[in-house]
Short mmCIF file of C-alpha atoms in Angstrom, two decimals:
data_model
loop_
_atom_site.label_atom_id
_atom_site.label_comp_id
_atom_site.label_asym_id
_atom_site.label_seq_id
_atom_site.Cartn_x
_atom_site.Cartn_y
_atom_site.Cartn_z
CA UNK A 284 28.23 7.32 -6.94
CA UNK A 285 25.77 8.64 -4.25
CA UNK A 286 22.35 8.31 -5.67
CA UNK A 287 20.40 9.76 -2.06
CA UNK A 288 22.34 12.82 -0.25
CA UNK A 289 21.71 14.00 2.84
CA UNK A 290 24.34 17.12 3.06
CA UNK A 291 23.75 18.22 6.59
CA UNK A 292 25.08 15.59 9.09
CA UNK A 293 23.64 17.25 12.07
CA UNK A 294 21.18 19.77 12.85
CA UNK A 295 20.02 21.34 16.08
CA UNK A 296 16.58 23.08 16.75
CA UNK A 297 15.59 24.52 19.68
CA UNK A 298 12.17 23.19 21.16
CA UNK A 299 9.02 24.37 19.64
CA UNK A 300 10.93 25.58 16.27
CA UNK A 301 10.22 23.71 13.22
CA UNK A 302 13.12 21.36 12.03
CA UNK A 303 14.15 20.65 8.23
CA UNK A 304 15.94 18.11 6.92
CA UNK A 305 16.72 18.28 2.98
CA UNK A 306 17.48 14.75 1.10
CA UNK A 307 18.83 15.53 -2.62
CA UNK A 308 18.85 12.48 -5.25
CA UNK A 309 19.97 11.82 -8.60
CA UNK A 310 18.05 9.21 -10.35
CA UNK A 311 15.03 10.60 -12.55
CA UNK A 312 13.40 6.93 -11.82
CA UNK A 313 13.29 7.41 -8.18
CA UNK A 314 9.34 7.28 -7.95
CA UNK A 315 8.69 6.67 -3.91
CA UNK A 316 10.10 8.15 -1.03
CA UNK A 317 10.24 7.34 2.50
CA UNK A 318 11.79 8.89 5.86
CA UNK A 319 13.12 7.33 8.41
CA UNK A 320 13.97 7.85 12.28
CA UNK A 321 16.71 5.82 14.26
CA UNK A 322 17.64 6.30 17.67
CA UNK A 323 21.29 4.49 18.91
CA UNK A 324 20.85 0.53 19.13
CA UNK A 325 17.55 0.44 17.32
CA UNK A 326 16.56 -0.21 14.12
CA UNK A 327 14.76 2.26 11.57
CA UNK A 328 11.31 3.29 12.22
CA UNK A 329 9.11 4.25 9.76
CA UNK A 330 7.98 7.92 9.69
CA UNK A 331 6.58 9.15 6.46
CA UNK A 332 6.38 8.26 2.65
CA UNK A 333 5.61 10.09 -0.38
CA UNK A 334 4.71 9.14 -4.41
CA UNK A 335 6.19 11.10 -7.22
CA UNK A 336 2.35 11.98 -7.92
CA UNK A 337 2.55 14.11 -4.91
CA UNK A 338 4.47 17.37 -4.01
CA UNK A 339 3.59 16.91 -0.38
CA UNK A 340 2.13 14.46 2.27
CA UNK A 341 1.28 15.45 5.82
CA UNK A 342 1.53 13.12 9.13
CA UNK A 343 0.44 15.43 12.19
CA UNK A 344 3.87 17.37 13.10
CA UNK A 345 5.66 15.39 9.97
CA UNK A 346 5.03 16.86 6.45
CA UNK A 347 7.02 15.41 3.45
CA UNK A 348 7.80 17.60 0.50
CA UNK A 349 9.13 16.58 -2.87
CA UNK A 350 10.46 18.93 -5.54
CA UNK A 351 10.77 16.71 -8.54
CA UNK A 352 12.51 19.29 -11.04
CA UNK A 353 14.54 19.76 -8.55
CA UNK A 354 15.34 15.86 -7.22
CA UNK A 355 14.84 17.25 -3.77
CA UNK A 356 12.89 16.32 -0.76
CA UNK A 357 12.65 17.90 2.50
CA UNK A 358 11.35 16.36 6.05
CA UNK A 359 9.31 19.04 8.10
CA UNK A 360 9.09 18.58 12.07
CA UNK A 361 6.67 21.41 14.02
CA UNK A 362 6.52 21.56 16.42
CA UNK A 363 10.08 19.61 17.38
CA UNK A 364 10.23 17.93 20.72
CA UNK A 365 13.24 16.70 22.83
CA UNK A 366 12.05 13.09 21.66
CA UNK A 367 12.57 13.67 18.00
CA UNK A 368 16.52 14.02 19.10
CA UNK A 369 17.85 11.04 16.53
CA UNK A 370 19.69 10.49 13.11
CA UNK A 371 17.10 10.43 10.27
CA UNK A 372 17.16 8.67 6.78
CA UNK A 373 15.80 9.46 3.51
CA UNK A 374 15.00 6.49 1.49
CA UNK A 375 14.51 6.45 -2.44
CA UNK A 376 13.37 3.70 -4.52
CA UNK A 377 11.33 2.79 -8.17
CA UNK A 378 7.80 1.04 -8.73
CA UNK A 379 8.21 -2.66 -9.54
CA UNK A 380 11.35 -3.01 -8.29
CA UNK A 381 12.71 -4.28 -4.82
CA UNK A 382 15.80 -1.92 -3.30
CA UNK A 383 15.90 1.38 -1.58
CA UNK A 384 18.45 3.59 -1.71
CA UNK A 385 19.26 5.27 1.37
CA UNK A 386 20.73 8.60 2.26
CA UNK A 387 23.52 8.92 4.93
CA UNK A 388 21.31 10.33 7.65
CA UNK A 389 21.25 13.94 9.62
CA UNK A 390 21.79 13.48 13.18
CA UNK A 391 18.78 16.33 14.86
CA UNK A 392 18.94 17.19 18.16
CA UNK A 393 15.88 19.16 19.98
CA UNK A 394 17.39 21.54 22.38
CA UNK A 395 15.48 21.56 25.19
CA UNK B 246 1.70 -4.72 14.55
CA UNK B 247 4.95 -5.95 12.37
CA UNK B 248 7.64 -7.86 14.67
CA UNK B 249 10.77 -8.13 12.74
CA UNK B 250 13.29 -10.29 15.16
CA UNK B 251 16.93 -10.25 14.78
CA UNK B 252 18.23 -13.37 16.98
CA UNK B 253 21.27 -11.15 18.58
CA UNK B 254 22.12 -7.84 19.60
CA UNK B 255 25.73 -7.74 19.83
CA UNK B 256 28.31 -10.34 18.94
CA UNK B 257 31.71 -10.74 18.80
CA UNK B 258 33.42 -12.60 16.57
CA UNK B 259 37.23 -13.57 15.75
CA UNK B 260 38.56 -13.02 12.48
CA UNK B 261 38.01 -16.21 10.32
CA UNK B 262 35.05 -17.50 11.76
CA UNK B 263 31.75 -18.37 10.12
CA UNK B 264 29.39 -16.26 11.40
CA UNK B 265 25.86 -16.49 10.94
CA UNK B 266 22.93 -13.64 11.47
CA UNK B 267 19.26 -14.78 11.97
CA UNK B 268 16.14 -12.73 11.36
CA UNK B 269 12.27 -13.94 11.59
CA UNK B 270 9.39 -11.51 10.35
CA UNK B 271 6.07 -12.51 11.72
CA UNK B 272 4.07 -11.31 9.14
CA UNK B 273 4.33 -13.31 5.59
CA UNK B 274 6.14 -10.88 3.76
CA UNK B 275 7.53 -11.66 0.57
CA UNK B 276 10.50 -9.43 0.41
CA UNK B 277 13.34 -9.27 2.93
CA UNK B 278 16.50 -7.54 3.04
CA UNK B 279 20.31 -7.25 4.99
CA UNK B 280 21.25 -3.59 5.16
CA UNK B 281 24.67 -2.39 7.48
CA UNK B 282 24.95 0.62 9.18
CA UNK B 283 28.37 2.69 9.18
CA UNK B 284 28.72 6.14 10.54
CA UNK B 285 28.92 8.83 7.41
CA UNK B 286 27.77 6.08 5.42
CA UNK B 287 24.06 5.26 5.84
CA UNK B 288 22.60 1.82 5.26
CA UNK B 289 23.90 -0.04 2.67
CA UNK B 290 22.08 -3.23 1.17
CA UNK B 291 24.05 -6.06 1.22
CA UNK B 292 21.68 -9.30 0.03
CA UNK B 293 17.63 -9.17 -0.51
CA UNK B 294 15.31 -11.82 -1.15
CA UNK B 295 11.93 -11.39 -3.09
CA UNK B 296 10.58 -15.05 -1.87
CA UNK B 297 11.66 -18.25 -0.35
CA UNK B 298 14.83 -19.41 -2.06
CA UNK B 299 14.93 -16.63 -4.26
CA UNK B 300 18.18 -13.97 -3.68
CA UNK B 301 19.97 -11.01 -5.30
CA UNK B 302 22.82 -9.15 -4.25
CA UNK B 303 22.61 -6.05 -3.36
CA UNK B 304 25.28 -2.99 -3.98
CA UNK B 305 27.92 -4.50 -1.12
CA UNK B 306 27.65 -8.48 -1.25
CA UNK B 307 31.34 -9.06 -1.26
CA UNK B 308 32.21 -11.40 1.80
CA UNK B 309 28.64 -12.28 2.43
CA UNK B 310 25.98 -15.06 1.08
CA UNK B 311 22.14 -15.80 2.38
CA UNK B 312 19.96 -18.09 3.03
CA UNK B 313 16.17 -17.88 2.52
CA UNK B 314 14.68 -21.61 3.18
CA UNK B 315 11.51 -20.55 4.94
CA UNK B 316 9.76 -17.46 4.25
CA UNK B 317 9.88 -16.08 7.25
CA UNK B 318 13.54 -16.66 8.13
CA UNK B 319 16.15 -14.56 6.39
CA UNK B 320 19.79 -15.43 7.24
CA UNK B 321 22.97 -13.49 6.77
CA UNK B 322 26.37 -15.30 6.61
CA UNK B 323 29.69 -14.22 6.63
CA UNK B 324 32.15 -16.98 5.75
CA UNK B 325 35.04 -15.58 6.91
CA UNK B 326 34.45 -12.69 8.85
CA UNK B 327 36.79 -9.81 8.80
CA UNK B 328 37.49 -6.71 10.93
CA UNK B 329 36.01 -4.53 7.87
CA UNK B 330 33.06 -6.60 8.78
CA UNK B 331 32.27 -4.63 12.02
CA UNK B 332 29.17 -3.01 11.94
CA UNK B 333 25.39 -2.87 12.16
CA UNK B 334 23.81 -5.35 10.40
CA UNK B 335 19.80 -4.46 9.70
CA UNK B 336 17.21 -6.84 9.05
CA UNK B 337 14.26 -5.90 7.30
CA UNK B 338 10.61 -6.88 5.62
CA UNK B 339 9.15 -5.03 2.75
CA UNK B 340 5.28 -4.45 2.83
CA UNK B 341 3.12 -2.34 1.00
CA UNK B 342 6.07 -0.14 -0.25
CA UNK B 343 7.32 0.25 3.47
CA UNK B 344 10.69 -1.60 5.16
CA UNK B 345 9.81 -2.73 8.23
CA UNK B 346 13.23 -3.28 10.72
CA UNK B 347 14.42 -5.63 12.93
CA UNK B 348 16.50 -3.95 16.08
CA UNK B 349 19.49 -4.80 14.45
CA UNK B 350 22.76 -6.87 15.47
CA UNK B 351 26.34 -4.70 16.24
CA UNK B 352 28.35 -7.18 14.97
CA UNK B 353 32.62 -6.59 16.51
CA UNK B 354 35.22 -8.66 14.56
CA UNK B 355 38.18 -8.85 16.48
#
């Protein structure tokens, strides 16, 4: 049973336009969030995090929103560039304890 | 800045053999973890360790064991490995809430 969902497994954007990833999850004790960015033959990088105590969290061109009635989160990229072309991850996980859960990723790709 | 180092980038393996993946974090953390990386499948935690000596499995162990004898060496093992064992193997060291990642290893059992 999939506790993190990413539906979309790709996405493209055209330059300039904002991008939006969504990240649906299940458990009611999820309490911190994170996103991450991978590009081929890398590992994750860290992008942007967010508390259950918040409904939003803002990293320059990054903002992270979390509907918690709704056990839905959503990644916002604006302006999107060519170099935010990669597969992103949502990440889920609950205070005091040590695992993330992780989504299956949405591939974006910036269209120049 | 955090330096997570995974020892390889790509291997290849034959089915059977012991293979062993190394990962160093420079940075004292506590907490370190072996995810894999399949395509339409995400990253899936396969051992973690909270400190030196210390290990639980995680949701895919099967096939796999650890080894956590310094704290900042974290090393995967697969005793036999199999060609379901191809993949991307992920190294990482939690901080502050945050998972900080090692390049990762494409491990090819053949």
């Amino acid at each position: 049973d999939q506790q993190v969902k990413q539906n979309s497994p790709s996405l493209s954007v055209q330059e300039g336009r904002i991008s939006i990833l969504n990240c649906d999850y299940t458990n009611s004790m999820f309490d911190y969030f994170l996103w991450y960015k991978k590009y081929p033959a890398e590992g994750p990088t860290f992008l942007i995090s967010i508390s259950s105590i918040k409904d939003k969290n803002e990293d320059g061109r990054f903002t992270v929103f979390l509907n918690k009635s709704a056990k839905h989160l959503s990644l916002h990229i604006v302006p999107s560039q060519p170099g935010d072309s990669a597969v992103y991850f949502c990440a889920a996980g609950t205070s005091g304890t040590y695992k993330y859960i992780f989504g299956t990723g949405t591939r974006l790709k910036v269209l120049a | 800045d955090v330096k997570v180092t995974q020892s390889s980038r790509y291997l290849v393996k034959r089915t059977g053999e012991k293979v062993f993946l190394e990962c160093v974090q420079d940075m004292d953390h506590e907490n370190m973890f072996w995810y894999r990386q399949d395509p339409g499948l995400g990253l899936r935690l396969i051992y973690f360790s909270y400190d030196v000596k210390m290990k639980e499995k995680g949701d895919i162990p099967e096939g796999y064991s650890v080894s956590r004898e310094k704290k900042e060496r974290f090393s995967l093992i697969l005793e036999s490995a199999s060609t379901n064992q191809t993949s991307m193997y992920l190294c990482a060291s939690r901080y502050n809430e945050k998972l900080f990642f090692g390049s990762g290893t494409q491990l090819s059992v053949l």
